């Protein structure tokens, strides 16, 4: 074999490039074009990543604003429960008594104001009685013999609440027993 047969195309190109500077110039241009294309691609990826980070940050900030009061709201629910239990424990004869009427009216007004505050902050009561059990919103505490279809909620022991579209507290319920 001769030296010419052993040359690779790259070697041959280098030898030719030495003799013809325009080939070397074309090679350099091609290399720079490849680097430019790669740089453009990297810039596009970086811009896409920045946009994704910005979207995630905006969503997290929006969620933080919407659900910041979740722990506080959960704590206030026990106050609402106690107020409701207190109001329901007042017998009818005491409600009619002129001495107690002002107290009962004040407690009822406090309950309505608390419900109004809940509404303003996106806290809503979960419908329970008469509904089918939804494990995403209801927590079955017991099964009760009933003429209702199995899985129907027939008793609510504690009201459940949502804050916007998230569960704040499940409703504790009794469901109709099968058969």
PDB file of C-alpha atoms in Angstrom:
ATOM      1  CA  UNK A   1       0.000   0.000   0.000  1.00  0.00           C
ATOM      2  CA  UNK A   2       1.154   3.487  -0.689  1.00  0.00           C
ATOM      3  CA  UNK A   3       1.058   6.500   1.654  1.00  0.00           C
ATOM      4  CA  UNK A   4      -1.921   7.872  -0.258  1.00  0.00           C
ATOM      5  CA  UNK A   5      -4.013   4.778   0.448  1.00  0.00           C
ATOM      6  CA  UNK A   6      -3.322   5.044   4.185  1.00  0.00           C
ATOM      7  CA  UNK A   7      -4.483   8.662   4.497  1.00  0.00           C
ATOM      8  CA  UNK A   8      -7.883   9.148   6.060  1.00  0.00           C
ATOM      9  CA  UNK A   9     -10.281  11.700   4.615  1.00  0.00           C
ATOM     10  CA  UNK A  10      -9.491  14.038   7.556  1.00  0.00           C
ATOM     11  CA  UNK A  11      -5.765  13.802   6.933  1.00  0.00           C
ATOM     12  CA  UNK A  12      -6.301  14.426   3.251  1.00  0.00           C
ATOM     13  CA  UNK A  13      -8.466  17.455   4.043  1.00  0.00           C
ATOM     14  CA  UNK A  14      -5.791  18.916   6.329  1.00  0.00           C
ATOM     15  CA  UNK A  15      -3.160  18.476   3.678  1.00  0.00           C
ATOM     16  CA  UNK A  16      -5.421  20.139   1.136  1.00  0.00           C
ATOM     17  CA  UNK A  17      -6.306  22.922   3.568  1.00  0.00           C
ATOM     18  CA  UNK A  18      -2.668  23.853   3.952  1.00  0.00           C
ATOM     19  CA  UNK A  19      -2.448  24.352   0.221  1.00  0.00           C
ATOM     20  CA  UNK A  20      -5.838  26.107  -0.091  1.00  0.00           C
ATOM     21  CA  UNK A  21      -6.607  28.623   2.722  1.00  0.00           C
ATOM     22  CA  UNK A  22     -10.251  28.953   1.577  1.00  0.00           C
ATOM     23  CA  UNK A  23     -10.921  25.331   2.699  1.00  0.00           C
ATOM     24  CA  UNK A  24      -9.555  26.110   6.168  1.00  0.00           C
ATOM     25  CA  UNK A  25     -11.709  29.236   6.226  1.00  0.00           C
ATOM     26  CA  UNK A  26     -14.805  27.196   5.279  1.00  0.00           C
ATOM     27  CA  UNK A  27     -14.002  24.679   7.999  1.00  0.00           C
ATOM     28  CA  UNK A  28     -13.728  27.494  10.577  1.00  0.00           C
ATOM     29  CA  UNK A  29     -17.032  29.004   9.394  1.00  0.00           C
ATOM     30  CA  UNK A  30     -18.747  25.610   9.667  1.00  0.00           C
ATOM     31  CA  UNK A  31     -17.332  25.156  13.191  1.00  0.00           C
ATOM     32  CA  UNK A  32     -18.534  28.612  14.226  1.00  0.00           C
ATOM     33  CA  UNK A  33     -21.991  27.947  12.738  1.00  0.00           C
ATOM     34  CA  UNK A  34     -22.216  24.726  14.757  1.00  0.00           C
ATOM     35  CA  UNK A  35     -21.182  26.575  17.914  1.00  0.00           C
ATOM     36  CA  UNK A  36     -23.755  29.289  17.194  1.00  0.00           C
ATOM     37  CA  UNK A  37     -26.528  26.722  16.666  1.00  0.00           C
ATOM     38  CA  UNK A  38     -25.562  24.993  19.923  1.00  0.00           C
ATOM     39  CA  UNK A  39     -25.498  28.317  21.784  1.00  0.00           C
ATOM     40  CA  UNK A  40     -28.942  29.229  20.399  1.00  0.00           C
ATOM     41  CA  UNK A  41     -30.293  25.859  21.530  1.00  0.00           C
ATOM     42  CA  UNK A  42     -28.837  26.362  25.018  1.00  0.00           C
ATOM     43  CA  UNK A  43     -30.400  29.827  25.222  1.00  0.00           C
ATOM     44  CA  UNK A  44     -33.809  28.384  24.253  1.00  0.00           C
ATOM     45  CA  UNK A  45     -33.506  25.689  26.932  1.00  0.00           C
ATOM     46  CA  UNK A  46     -32.480  28.289  29.512  1.00  0.00           C
ATOM     47  CA  UNK A  47     -35.423  30.549  28.592  1.00  0.00           C
ATOM     48  CA  UNK A  48     -37.840  27.623  28.831  1.00  0.00           C
ATOM     49  CA  UNK A  49     -36.441  26.664  32.234  1.00  0.00           C
ATOM     50  CA  UNK A  50     -36.722  30.261  33.475  1.00  0.00           C
ATOM     51  CA  UNK A  51     -40.343  30.398  32.325  1.00  0.00           C
ATOM     52  CA  UNK A  52     -41.101  27.089  34.098  1.00  0.00           C
ATOM     53  CA  UNK A  53     -39.472  28.327  37.311  1.00  0.00           C
ATOM     54  CA  UNK A  54     -41.434  31.593  37.087  1.00  0.00           C
ATOM     55  CA  UNK A  55     -44.723  29.696  36.590  1.00  0.00           C
ATOM     56  CA  UNK A  56     -43.981  27.382  39.527  1.00  0.00           C
ATOM     57  CA  UNK A  57     -43.088  30.354  41.753  1.00  0.00           C
ATOM     58  CA  UNK A  58     -46.286  32.193  40.774  1.00  0.00           C
ATOM     59  CA  UNK A  59     -48.386  29.081  41.508  1.00  0.00           C
ATOM     60  CA  UNK A  60     -46.665  28.558  44.861  1.00  0.00           C
ATOM     61  CA  UNK A  61     -47.185  32.214  45.785  1.00  0.00           C
ATOM     62  CA  UNK A  62     -50.838  32.022  44.735  1.00  0.00           C
ATOM     63  CA  UNK A  63     -51.328  28.834  46.784  1.00  0.00           C
ATOM     64  CA  UNK A  64     -49.579  30.424  49.758  1.00  0.00           C
ATOM     65  CA  UNK A  65     -51.959  33.394  49.603  1.00  0.00           C
ATOM     66  CA  UNK A  66     -55.030  31.191  49.130  1.00  0.00           C
ATOM     67  CA  UNK A  67     -54.218  28.617  51.804  1.00  0.00           C
ATOM     68  CA  UNK A  68     -52.129  30.622  54.299  1.00  0.00           C
ATOM     69  CA  UNK A  69     -54.949  30.649  56.828  1.00  0.00           C
ATOM     70  CA  UNK A  70     -55.478  26.874  56.747  1.00  0.00           C
ATOM     71  CA  UNK A  71     -53.979  26.124  60.185  1.00  0.00           C
ATOM     72  CA  UNK A  72     -55.730  29.104  61.751  1.00  0.00           C
ATOM     73  CA  UNK A  73     -59.051  28.157  60.120  1.00  0.00           C
ATOM     74  CA  UNK A  74     -58.716  24.582  61.388  1.00  0.00           C
ATOM     75  CA  UNK A  75     -58.257  25.925  64.930  1.00  0.00           C
ATOM     76  CA  UNK A  76     -61.234  28.286  64.633  1.00  0.00           C
ATOM     77  CA  UNK A  77     -63.461  25.396  63.512  1.00  0.00           C
ATOM     78  CA  UNK A  78     -63.359  23.989  67.047  1.00  0.00           C
ATOM     79  CA  UNK A  79     -64.630  27.366  68.325  1.00  0.00           C
ATOM     80  CA  UNK A  80     -67.484  27.217  65.798  1.00  0.00           C
ATOM     81  CA  UNK A  81     -68.265  23.638  66.858  1.00  0.00           C
ATOM     82  CA  UNK A  82     -68.393  24.598  70.544  1.00  0.00           C
ATOM     83  CA  UNK A  83     -70.611  27.607  69.813  1.00  0.00           C
ATOM     84  CA  UNK A  84     -72.974  25.421  67.779  1.00  0.00           C
ATOM     85  CA  UNK A  85     -73.095  22.747  70.491  1.00  0.00           C
ATOM     86  CA  UNK A  86     -73.753  25.433  73.111  1.00  0.00           C
ATOM     87  CA  UNK A  87     -76.607  26.910  71.096  1.00  0.00           C
ATOM     88  CA  UNK A  88     -78.200  23.524  70.442  1.00  0.00           C
ATOM     89  CA  UNK A  89     -77.985  22.656  74.161  1.00  0.00           C
ATOM     90  CA  UNK A  90     -80.176  25.617  75.182  1.00  0.00           C
ATOM     91  CA  UNK A  91     -83.655  24.232  75.925  1.00  0.00           C
ATOM     92  CA  UNK A  92     -86.699  25.852  74.278  1.00  0.00           C
ATOM     93  CA  UNK A  93     -88.114  27.119  77.605  1.00  0.00           C
ATOM     94  CA  UNK A  94     -84.884  29.049  78.317  1.00  0.00           C
ATOM     95  CA  UNK A  95     -84.921  30.462  74.769  1.00  0.00           C
ATOM     96  CA  UNK A  96     -88.395  31.850  75.452  1.00  0.00           C
ATOM     97  CA  UNK A  97     -87.390  33.286  78.853  1.00  0.00           C
ATOM     98  CA  UNK A  98     -87.037  37.089  78.636  1.00  0.00           C
ATOM     99  CA  UNK A  99     -83.897  36.999  80.825  1.00  0.00           C
ATOM    100  CA  UNK A 100     -82.126  34.578  78.441  1.00  0.00           C
ATOM    101  CA  UNK A 101     -83.495  35.909  75.142  1.00  0.00           C
ATOM    102  CA  UNK A 102     -80.739  38.553  74.819  1.00  0.00           C
ATOM    103  CA  UNK A 103     -77.995  35.998  75.501  1.00  0.00           C
ATOM    104  CA  UNK A 104     -79.408  33.509  72.977  1.00  0.00           C
ATOM    105  CA  UNK A 105     -79.822  36.247  70.354  1.00  0.00           C
ATOM    106  CA  UNK A 106     -76.239  37.377  70.919  1.00  0.00           C
ATOM    107  CA  UNK A 107     -74.881  33.835  70.615  1.00  0.00           C
ATOM    108  CA  UNK A 108     -76.883  33.243  67.426  1.00  0.00           C
ATOM    109  CA  UNK A 109     -75.588  36.526  65.965  1.00  0.00           C
ATOM    110  CA  UNK A 110     -72.031  35.447  66.833  1.00  0.00           C
ATOM    111  CA  UNK A 111     -72.614  32.151  65.014  1.00  0.00           C
ATOM    112  CA  UNK A 112     -73.928  33.963  61.922  1.00  0.00           C
ATOM    113  CA  UNK A 113     -70.944  36.353  61.953  1.00  0.00           C
ATOM    114  CA  UNK A 114     -68.542  33.412  62.221  1.00  0.00           C
ATOM    115  CA  UNK A 115     -70.222  31.764  59.209  1.00  0.00           C
ATOM    116  CA  UNK A 116     -69.965  35.047  57.302  1.00  0.00           C
ATOM    117  CA  UNK A 117     -66.230  35.293  58.051  1.00  0.00           C
ATOM    118  CA  UNK A 118     -65.792  31.699  56.871  1.00  0.00           C
ATOM    119  CA  UNK A 119     -67.606  32.527  53.617  1.00  0.00           C
ATOM    120  CA  UNK A 120     -65.427  35.598  52.972  1.00  0.00           C
ATOM    121  CA  UNK A 121     -62.305  33.476  53.322  1.00  0.00           C
ATOM    122  CA  UNK A 122     -63.497  30.624  51.109  1.00  0.00           C
ATOM    123  CA  UNK A 123     -64.338  28.222  53.947  1.00  0.00           C
ATOM    124  CA  UNK A 124     -67.485  26.265  53.151  1.00  0.00           C
ATOM    125  CA  UNK A 125     -69.391  23.544  54.951  1.00  0.00           C
ATOM    126  CA  UNK A 126     -69.436  20.110  53.303  1.00  0.00           C
ATOM    127  CA  UNK A 127     -72.884  18.691  52.573  1.00  0.00           C
ATOM    128  CA  UNK A 128     -73.257  15.381  54.361  1.00  0.00           C
ATOM    129  CA  UNK A 129     -76.688  14.066  55.419  1.00  0.00           C
ATOM    130  CA  UNK A 130     -78.516  12.313  52.603  1.00  0.00           C
ATOM    131  CA  UNK A 131     -75.370  12.216  50.427  1.00  0.00           C
ATOM    132  CA  UNK A 132     -73.445   9.098  49.453  1.00  0.00           C
ATOM    133  CA  UNK A 133     -70.237   8.625  51.439  1.00  0.00           C
ATOM    134  CA  UNK A 134     -67.298  10.320  49.696  1.00  0.00           C
ATOM    135  CA  UNK A 135     -64.031   9.271  51.359  1.00  0.00           C
ATOM    136  CA  UNK A 136     -62.450  12.484  50.045  1.00  0.00           C
ATOM    137  CA  UNK A 137     -64.843  14.593  52.125  1.00  0.00           C
ATOM    138  CA  UNK A 138     -66.433  12.341  54.745  1.00  0.00           C
ATOM    139  CA  UNK A 139     -65.033  10.135  57.483  1.00  0.00           C
ATOM    140  CA  UNK A 140     -67.345   7.251  58.382  1.00  0.00           C
ATOM    141  CA  UNK A 141     -67.381   6.785  62.142  1.00  0.00           C
ATOM    142  CA  UNK A 142     -70.109   4.164  62.430  1.00  0.00           C
ATOM    143  CA  UNK A 143     -72.654   2.140  60.505  1.00  0.00           C
ATOM    144  CA  UNK A 144     -76.312   2.604  61.375  1.00  0.00           C
ATOM    145  CA  UNK A 145     -79.225   0.288  60.470  1.00  0.00           C
ATOM    146  CA  UNK A 146     -81.426   2.300  58.104  1.00  0.00           C
ATOM    147  CA  UNK A 147     -83.945   2.040  55.295  1.00  0.00           C
ATOM    148  CA  UNK A 148     -81.575   4.182  53.177  1.00  0.00           C
ATOM    149  CA  UNK A 149     -79.281   2.534  50.578  1.00  0.00           C
ATOM    150  CA  UNK A 150     -75.964   1.279  51.980  1.00  0.00           C
ATOM    151  CA  UNK A 151     -73.302   3.991  52.045  1.00  0.00           C
ATOM    152  CA  UNK A 152     -75.805   6.844  52.421  1.00  0.00           C
ATOM    153  CA  UNK A 153     -74.948   9.291  55.185  1.00  0.00           C
ATOM    154  CA  UNK A 154     -77.738   9.215  57.763  1.00  0.00           C
ATOM    155  CA  UNK A 155     -76.065  11.064  60.640  1.00  0.00           C
ATOM    156  CA  UNK A 156     -73.515  13.871  60.946  1.00  0.00           C
ATOM    157  CA  UNK A 157     -71.523  13.956  64.178  1.00  0.00           C
ATOM    158  CA  UNK A 158     -69.212  16.797  63.183  1.00  0.00           C
ATOM    159  CA  UNK A 159     -69.473  19.143  60.206  1.00  0.00           C
ATOM    160  CA  UNK A 160     -66.729  19.026  57.587  1.00  0.00           C
ATOM    161  CA  UNK A 161     -65.272  22.040  55.823  1.00  0.00           C
ATOM    162  CA  UNK A 162     -63.403  22.911  52.625  1.00  0.00           C
ATOM    163  CA  UNK A 163     -61.076  25.868  52.172  1.00  0.00           C
ATOM    164  CA  UNK A 164     -61.465  26.854  48.542  1.00  0.00           C
ATOM    165  CA  UNK A 165     -60.950  23.536  46.715  1.00  0.00           C
ATOM    166  CA  UNK A 166     -59.020  21.730  49.482  1.00  0.00           C
ATOM    167  CA  UNK A 167     -60.307  19.670  52.375  1.00  0.00           C
ATOM    168  CA  UNK A 168     -59.931  21.523  55.651  1.00  0.00           C
ATOM    169  CA  UNK A 169     -61.601  18.898  57.834  1.00  0.00           C
ATOM    170  CA  UNK A 170     -63.651  15.838  56.830  1.00  0.00           C
ATOM    171  CA  UNK A 171     -67.227  15.520  58.041  1.00  0.00           C
ATOM    172  CA  UNK A 172     -67.532  12.781  60.679  1.00  0.00           C
ATOM    173  CA  UNK A 173     -70.599  10.792  59.756  1.00  0.00           C
ATOM    174  CA  UNK A 174     -72.675   7.682  60.331  1.00  0.00           C
ATOM    175  CA  UNK A 175     -73.615   5.717  57.213  1.00  0.00           C
ATOM    176  CA  UNK A 176     -76.458   3.342  56.440  1.00  0.00           C
ATOM    177  CA  UNK A 177     -75.529  -0.297  56.966  1.00  0.00           C
ATOM    178  CA  UNK A 178     -75.930  -2.797  54.135  1.00  0.00           C
ATOM    179  CA  UNK A 179     -78.705  -5.380  54.474  1.00  0.00           C
TER     180      UNK A 179
END
